Short mmCIF file of C-alpha atoms in Angstrom, two decimals:
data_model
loop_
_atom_site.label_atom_id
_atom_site.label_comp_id
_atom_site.label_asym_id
_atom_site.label_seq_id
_atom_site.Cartn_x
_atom_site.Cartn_y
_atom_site.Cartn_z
CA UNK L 1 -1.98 -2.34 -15.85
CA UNK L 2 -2.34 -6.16 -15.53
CA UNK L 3 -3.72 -8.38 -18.85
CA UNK L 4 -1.44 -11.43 -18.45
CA UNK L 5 -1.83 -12.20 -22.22
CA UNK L 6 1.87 -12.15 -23.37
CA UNK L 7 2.13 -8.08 -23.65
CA UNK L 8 3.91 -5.46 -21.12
CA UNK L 9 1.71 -2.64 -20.85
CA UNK L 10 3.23 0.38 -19.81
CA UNK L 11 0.66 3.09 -18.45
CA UNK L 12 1.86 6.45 -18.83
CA UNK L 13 3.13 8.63 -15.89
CA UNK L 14 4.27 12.48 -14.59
CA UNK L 15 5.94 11.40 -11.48
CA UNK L 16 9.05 12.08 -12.91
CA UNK L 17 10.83 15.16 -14.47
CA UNK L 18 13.04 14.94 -17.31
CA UNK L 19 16.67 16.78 -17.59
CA UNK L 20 15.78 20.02 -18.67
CA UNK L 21 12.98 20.56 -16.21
CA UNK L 22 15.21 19.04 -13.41
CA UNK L 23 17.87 21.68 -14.45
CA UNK L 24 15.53 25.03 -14.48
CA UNK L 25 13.96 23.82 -11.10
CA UNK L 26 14.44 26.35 -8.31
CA UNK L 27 15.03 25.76 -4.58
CA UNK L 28 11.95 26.89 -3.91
CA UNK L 29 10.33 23.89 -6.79
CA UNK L 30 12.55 21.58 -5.09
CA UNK L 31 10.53 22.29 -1.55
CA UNK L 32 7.66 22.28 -2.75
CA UNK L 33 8.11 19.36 -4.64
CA UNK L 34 9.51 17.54 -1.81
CA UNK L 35 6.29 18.27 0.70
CA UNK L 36 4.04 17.42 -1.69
CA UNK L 37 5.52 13.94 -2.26
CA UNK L 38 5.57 14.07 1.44
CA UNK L 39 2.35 14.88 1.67
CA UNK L 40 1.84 11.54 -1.19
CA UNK L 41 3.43 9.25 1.06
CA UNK L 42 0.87 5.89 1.89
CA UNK L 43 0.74 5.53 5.51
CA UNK L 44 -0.24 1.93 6.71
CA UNK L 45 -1.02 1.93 10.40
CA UNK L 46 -1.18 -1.98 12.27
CA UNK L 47 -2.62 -2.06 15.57
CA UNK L 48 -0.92 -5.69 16.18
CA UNK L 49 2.51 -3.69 15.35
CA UNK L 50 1.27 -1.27 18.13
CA UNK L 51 1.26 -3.31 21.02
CA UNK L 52 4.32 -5.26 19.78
CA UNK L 53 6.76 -5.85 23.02
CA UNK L 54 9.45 -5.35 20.92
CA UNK L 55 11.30 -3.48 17.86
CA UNK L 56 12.22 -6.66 16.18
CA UNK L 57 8.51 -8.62 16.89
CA UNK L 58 6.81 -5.63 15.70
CA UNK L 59 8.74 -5.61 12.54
CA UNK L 60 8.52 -9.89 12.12
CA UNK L 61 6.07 -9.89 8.92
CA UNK L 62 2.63 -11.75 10.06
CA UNK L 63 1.65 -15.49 8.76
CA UNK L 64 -1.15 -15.05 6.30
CA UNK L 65 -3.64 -17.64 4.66
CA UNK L 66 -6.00 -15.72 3.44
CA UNK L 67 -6.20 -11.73 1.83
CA UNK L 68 -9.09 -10.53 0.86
CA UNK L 69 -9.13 -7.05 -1.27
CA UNK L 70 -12.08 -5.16 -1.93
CA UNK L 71 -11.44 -2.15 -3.62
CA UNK L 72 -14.41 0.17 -4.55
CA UNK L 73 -17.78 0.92 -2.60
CA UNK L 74 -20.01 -1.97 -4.33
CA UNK L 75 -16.85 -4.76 -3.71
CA UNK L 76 -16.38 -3.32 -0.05
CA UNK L 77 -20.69 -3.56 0.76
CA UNK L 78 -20.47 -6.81 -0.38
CA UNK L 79 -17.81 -8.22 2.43
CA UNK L 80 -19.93 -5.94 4.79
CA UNK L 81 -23.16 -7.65 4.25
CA UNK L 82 -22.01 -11.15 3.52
CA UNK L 83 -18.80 -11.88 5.13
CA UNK L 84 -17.69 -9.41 7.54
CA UNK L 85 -19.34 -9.74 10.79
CA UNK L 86 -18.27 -7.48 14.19
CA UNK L 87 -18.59 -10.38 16.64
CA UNK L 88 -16.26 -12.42 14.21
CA UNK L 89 -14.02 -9.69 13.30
CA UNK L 90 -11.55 -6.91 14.17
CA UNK L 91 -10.17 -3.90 12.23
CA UNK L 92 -6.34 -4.44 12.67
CA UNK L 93 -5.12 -1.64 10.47
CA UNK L 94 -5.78 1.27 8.11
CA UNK L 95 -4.34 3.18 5.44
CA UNK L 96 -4.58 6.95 5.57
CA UNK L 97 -3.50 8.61 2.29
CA UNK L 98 -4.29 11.57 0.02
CA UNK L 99 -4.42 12.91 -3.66
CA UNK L 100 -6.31 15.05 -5.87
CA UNK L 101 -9.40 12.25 -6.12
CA UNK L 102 -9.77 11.90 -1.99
CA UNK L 103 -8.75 12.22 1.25
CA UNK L 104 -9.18 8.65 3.66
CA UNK L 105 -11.49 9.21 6.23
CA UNK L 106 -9.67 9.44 9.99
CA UNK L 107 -12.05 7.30 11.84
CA UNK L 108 -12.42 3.39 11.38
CA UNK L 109 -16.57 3.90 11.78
CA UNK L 110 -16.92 4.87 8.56
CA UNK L 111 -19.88 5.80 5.68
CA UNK L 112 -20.96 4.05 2.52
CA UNK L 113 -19.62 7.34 0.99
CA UNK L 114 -16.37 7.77 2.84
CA UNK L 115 -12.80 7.89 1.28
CA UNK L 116 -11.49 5.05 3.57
CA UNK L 117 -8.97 1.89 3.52
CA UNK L 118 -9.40 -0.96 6.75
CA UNK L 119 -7.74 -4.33 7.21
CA UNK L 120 -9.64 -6.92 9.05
CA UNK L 121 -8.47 -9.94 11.07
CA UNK L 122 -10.97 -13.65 11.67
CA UNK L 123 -10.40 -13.17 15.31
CA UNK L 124 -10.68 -17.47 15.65
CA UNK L 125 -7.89 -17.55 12.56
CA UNK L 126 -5.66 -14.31 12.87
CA UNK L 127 -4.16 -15.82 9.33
CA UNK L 128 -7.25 -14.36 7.33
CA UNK L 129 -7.24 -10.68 6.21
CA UNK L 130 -10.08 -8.82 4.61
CA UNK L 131 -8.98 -5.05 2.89
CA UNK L 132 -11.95 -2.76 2.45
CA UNK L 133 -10.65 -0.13 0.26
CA UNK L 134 -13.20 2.68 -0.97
CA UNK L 135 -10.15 5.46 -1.65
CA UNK L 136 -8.61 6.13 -4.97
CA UNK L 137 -5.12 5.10 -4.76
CA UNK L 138 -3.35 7.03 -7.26
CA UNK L 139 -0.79 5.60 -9.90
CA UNK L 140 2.46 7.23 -7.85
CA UNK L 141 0.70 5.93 -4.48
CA UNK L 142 -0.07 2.17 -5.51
CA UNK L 143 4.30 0.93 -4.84
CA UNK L 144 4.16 1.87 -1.70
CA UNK L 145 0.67 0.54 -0.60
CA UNK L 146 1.75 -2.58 -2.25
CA UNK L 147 5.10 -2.84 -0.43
CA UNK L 148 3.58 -1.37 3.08
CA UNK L 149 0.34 -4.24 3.03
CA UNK L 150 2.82 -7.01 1.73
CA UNK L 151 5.38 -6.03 3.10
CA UNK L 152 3.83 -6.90 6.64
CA UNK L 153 2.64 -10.46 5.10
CA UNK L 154 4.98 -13.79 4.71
CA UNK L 155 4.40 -14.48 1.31
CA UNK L 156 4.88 -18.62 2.01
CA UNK L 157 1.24 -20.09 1.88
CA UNK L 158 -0.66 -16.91 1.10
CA UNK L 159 -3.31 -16.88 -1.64
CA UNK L 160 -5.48 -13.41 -2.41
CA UNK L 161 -8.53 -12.43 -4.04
CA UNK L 162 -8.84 -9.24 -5.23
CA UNK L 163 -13.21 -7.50 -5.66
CA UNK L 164 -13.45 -4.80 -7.84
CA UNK L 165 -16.13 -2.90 -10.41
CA UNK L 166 -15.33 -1.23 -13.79
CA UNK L 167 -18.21 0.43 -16.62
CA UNK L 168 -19.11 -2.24 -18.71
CA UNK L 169 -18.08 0.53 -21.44
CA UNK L 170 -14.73 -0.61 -20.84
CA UNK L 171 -15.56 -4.33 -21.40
CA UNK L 172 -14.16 -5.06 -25.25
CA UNK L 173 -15.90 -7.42 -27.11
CA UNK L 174 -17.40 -8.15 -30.82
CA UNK L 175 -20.88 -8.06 -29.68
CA UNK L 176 -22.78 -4.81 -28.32
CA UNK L 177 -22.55 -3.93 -24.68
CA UNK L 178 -25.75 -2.81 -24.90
CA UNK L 179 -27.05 -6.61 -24.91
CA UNK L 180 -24.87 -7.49 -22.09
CA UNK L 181 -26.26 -8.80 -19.06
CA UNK L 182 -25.04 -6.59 -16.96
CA UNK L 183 -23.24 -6.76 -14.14
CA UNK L 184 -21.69 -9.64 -14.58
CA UNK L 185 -18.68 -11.35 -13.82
CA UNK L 186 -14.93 -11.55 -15.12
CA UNK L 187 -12.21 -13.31 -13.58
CA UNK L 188 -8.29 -12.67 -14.15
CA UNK L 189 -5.86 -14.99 -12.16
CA UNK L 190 -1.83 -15.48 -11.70
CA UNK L 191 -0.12 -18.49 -13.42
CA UNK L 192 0.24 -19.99 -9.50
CA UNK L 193 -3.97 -19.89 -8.57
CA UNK L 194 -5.05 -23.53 -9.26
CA UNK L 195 -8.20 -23.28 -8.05
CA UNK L 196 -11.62 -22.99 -10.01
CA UNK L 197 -12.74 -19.61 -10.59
CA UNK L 198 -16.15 -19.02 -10.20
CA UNK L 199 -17.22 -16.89 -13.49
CA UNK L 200 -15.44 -17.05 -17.01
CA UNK L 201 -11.86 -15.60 -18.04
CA UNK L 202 -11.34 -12.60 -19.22
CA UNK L 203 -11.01 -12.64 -22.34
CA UNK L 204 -8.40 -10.40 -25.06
CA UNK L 205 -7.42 -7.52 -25.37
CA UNK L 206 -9.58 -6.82 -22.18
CA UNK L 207 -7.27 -5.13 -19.37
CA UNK L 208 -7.76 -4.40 -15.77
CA UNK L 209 -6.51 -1.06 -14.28
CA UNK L 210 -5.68 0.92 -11.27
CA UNK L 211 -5.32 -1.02 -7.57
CA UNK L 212 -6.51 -4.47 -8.29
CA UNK L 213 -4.03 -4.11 -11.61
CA UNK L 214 -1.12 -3.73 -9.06
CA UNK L 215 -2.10 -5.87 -6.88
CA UNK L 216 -2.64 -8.83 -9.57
CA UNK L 217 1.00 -7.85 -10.99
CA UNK L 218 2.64 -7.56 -7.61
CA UNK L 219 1.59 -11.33 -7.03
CA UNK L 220 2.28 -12.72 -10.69
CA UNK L 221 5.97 -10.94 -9.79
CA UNK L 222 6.16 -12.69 -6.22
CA UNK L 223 4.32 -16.03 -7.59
CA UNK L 224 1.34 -15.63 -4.94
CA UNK L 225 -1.46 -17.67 -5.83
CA UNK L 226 -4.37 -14.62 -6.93
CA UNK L 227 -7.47 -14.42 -8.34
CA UNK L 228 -9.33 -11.03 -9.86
CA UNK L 229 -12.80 -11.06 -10.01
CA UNK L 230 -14.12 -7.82 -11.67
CA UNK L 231 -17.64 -6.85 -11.97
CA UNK L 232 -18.53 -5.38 -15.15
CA UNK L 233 -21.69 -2.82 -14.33
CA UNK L 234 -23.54 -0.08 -16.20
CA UNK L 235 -24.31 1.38 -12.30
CA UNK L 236 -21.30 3.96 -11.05
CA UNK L 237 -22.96 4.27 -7.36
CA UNK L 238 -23.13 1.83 -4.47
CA UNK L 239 -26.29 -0.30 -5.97
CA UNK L 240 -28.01 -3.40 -4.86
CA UNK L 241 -27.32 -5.62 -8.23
CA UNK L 242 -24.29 -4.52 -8.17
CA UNK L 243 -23.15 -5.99 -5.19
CA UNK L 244 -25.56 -9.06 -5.14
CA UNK L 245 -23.14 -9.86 -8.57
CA UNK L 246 -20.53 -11.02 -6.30
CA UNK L 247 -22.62 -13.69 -4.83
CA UNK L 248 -21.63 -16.40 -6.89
CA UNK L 249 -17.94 -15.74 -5.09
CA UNK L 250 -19.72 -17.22 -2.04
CA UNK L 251 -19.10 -21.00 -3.05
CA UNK L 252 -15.28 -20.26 -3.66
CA UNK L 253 -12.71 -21.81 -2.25
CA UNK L 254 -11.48 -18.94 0.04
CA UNK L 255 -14.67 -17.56 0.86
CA UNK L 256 -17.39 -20.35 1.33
CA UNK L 257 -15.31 -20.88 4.70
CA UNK L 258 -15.82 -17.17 5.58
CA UNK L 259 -19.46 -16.61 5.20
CA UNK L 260 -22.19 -15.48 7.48
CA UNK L 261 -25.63 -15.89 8.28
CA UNK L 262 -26.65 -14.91 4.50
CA UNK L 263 -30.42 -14.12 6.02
CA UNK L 264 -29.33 -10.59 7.76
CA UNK L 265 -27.42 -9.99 4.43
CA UNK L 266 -30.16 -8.46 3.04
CA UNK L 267 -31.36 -6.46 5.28
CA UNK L 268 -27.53 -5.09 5.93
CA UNK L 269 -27.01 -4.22 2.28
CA UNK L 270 -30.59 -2.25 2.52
CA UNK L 271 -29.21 -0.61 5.16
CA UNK L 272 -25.92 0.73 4.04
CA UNK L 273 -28.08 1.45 1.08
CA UNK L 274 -30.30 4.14 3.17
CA UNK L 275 -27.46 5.12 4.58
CA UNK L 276 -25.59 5.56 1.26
CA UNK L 277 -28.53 7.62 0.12
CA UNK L 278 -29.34 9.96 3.15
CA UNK L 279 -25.83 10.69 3.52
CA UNK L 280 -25.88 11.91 -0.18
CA UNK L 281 -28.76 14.01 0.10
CA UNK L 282 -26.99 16.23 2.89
CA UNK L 283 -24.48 17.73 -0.23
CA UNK L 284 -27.37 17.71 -2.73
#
């Protein structure tokens, strides 16, 4: 867990087994042990790496500008309807994975509701990546999708932005979150990001959890430039406000470069909205 205010939080874990477990473990634990972190493993496919012509070029880590991170269904409708555009853009990778909370989806044309993880690339500046990621990655998962997305990345000149959503339950402060405007707004950023952010700090003994945590930490650690901007909402499905919360990320630095038409936005968030809702109503 990321906070960045002087403290080392340490989130518990069960990935590991102390002595006396590890000593009454059979050989039949130990298998089954084994294929289930097996079947744990993060699997990052590239389609650049695929049509490398060589070993060593398909393993040269990619010049990046630009990363984009979306995790959760409101952050990733907002890149589809206001930045992501299919003339514009290509889906150069995806991350299949699994765990108790989901399963990623095994096609790249995906639902509002689907378990899925894609990479895009600005096809007229192949240095600018956009993540859409709508899975849960789970606390034992989140090293290697870290070290498997970065991994591929030079970290020289790269500066990310990481989308996400939390309850505003979880939001700490004096007043009553029940007079909150919510959603609205919090920004968390590495010691390197120099630019404005475009909402205020957040503030003590406020934390931030799960991917974008990791993410945020894995770029404090490698001195990336990074910015978190976390939308606090009272809404737990893919909702309009919601999503329209992130607008004021629009004028920022990275993404005022990156966005489209805004006039079809609109109509493209009311349709992955129908779609959202139709595509509930099958398991209802």
């Amino acid at each position: 867990m990321a906070t960045f205010f002087g403290e080392v939080v340490v989130a518990p874990s069960r990935a590991g087994v102390d002595d006396d477990e590890a000593a009454e473990e059979t050989p039949e634990d130990r298998e089954i042990r084994r294929e289930l972190e097996k079947k744990r493993e993060v699997d990052v496919q590239w389609s650049w790496r695929a049509g490398a012509a060589s070993q060593s070029a398909a393993e040269e880590p990619i010049s990046c500008s630009k990363f984009v991170v979306a995790v959760g269904h409101n952050a990733a409708a907002f890149l589809s309807s206001f930045i992501l555009d299919s003339v514009c853009w290509e889906v150069v990778g995806v991350v299949k994975l699994w765990n108790e909370w989901c399963r990623t989806s095994n096609t790249t044309n995906v639902l509002p509701t689907d378990s899925f993880c894609l990479f895009y690339r600005l096809i007229s500046d192949p240095t600018v990546l956009l993540c859409q990621c709508s899975c849960y990655v789970a606390e034992d998962q989140q090293f290697q999708w870290l070290e498997k997305v970065f991994g591929c990345m030079k970290k020289e000149g790269l500066q990310v932005t990481v989308l996400s959503t939390c309850p505003v339950a979880e939001y700490k402060t004096q007043e009553s979150t029940l007079t909150l405007p919510s959603p609205f707004l919090k920004a968390l950023k590495t010691k390197e990001f120099k630019d404005p952010v475009c909402c205020p700090l957040l503030e003590q003994p406020n934390i931030v959890r799960d991917l974008p945590a990791a993410v945020l930490s894995y770029c404090q650690v490698w001195q990336i430039p990074a910015v978190l901007y976390q939308c606090y909402t009272d809404v737990i499905k893919l909702d309009t406000v919601t999503v329209e919360a992130f607008k004021p990320l629009l004028s920022s630095e990275i993404l005022k470069s990156l966005v489209k038409d805004t006039s079809e936005s609109t109509k493209i968030l009311k349709k992955l909205l129908t779609t959202n809702e139709s595509h509930s109503n099958i398991y209802i």
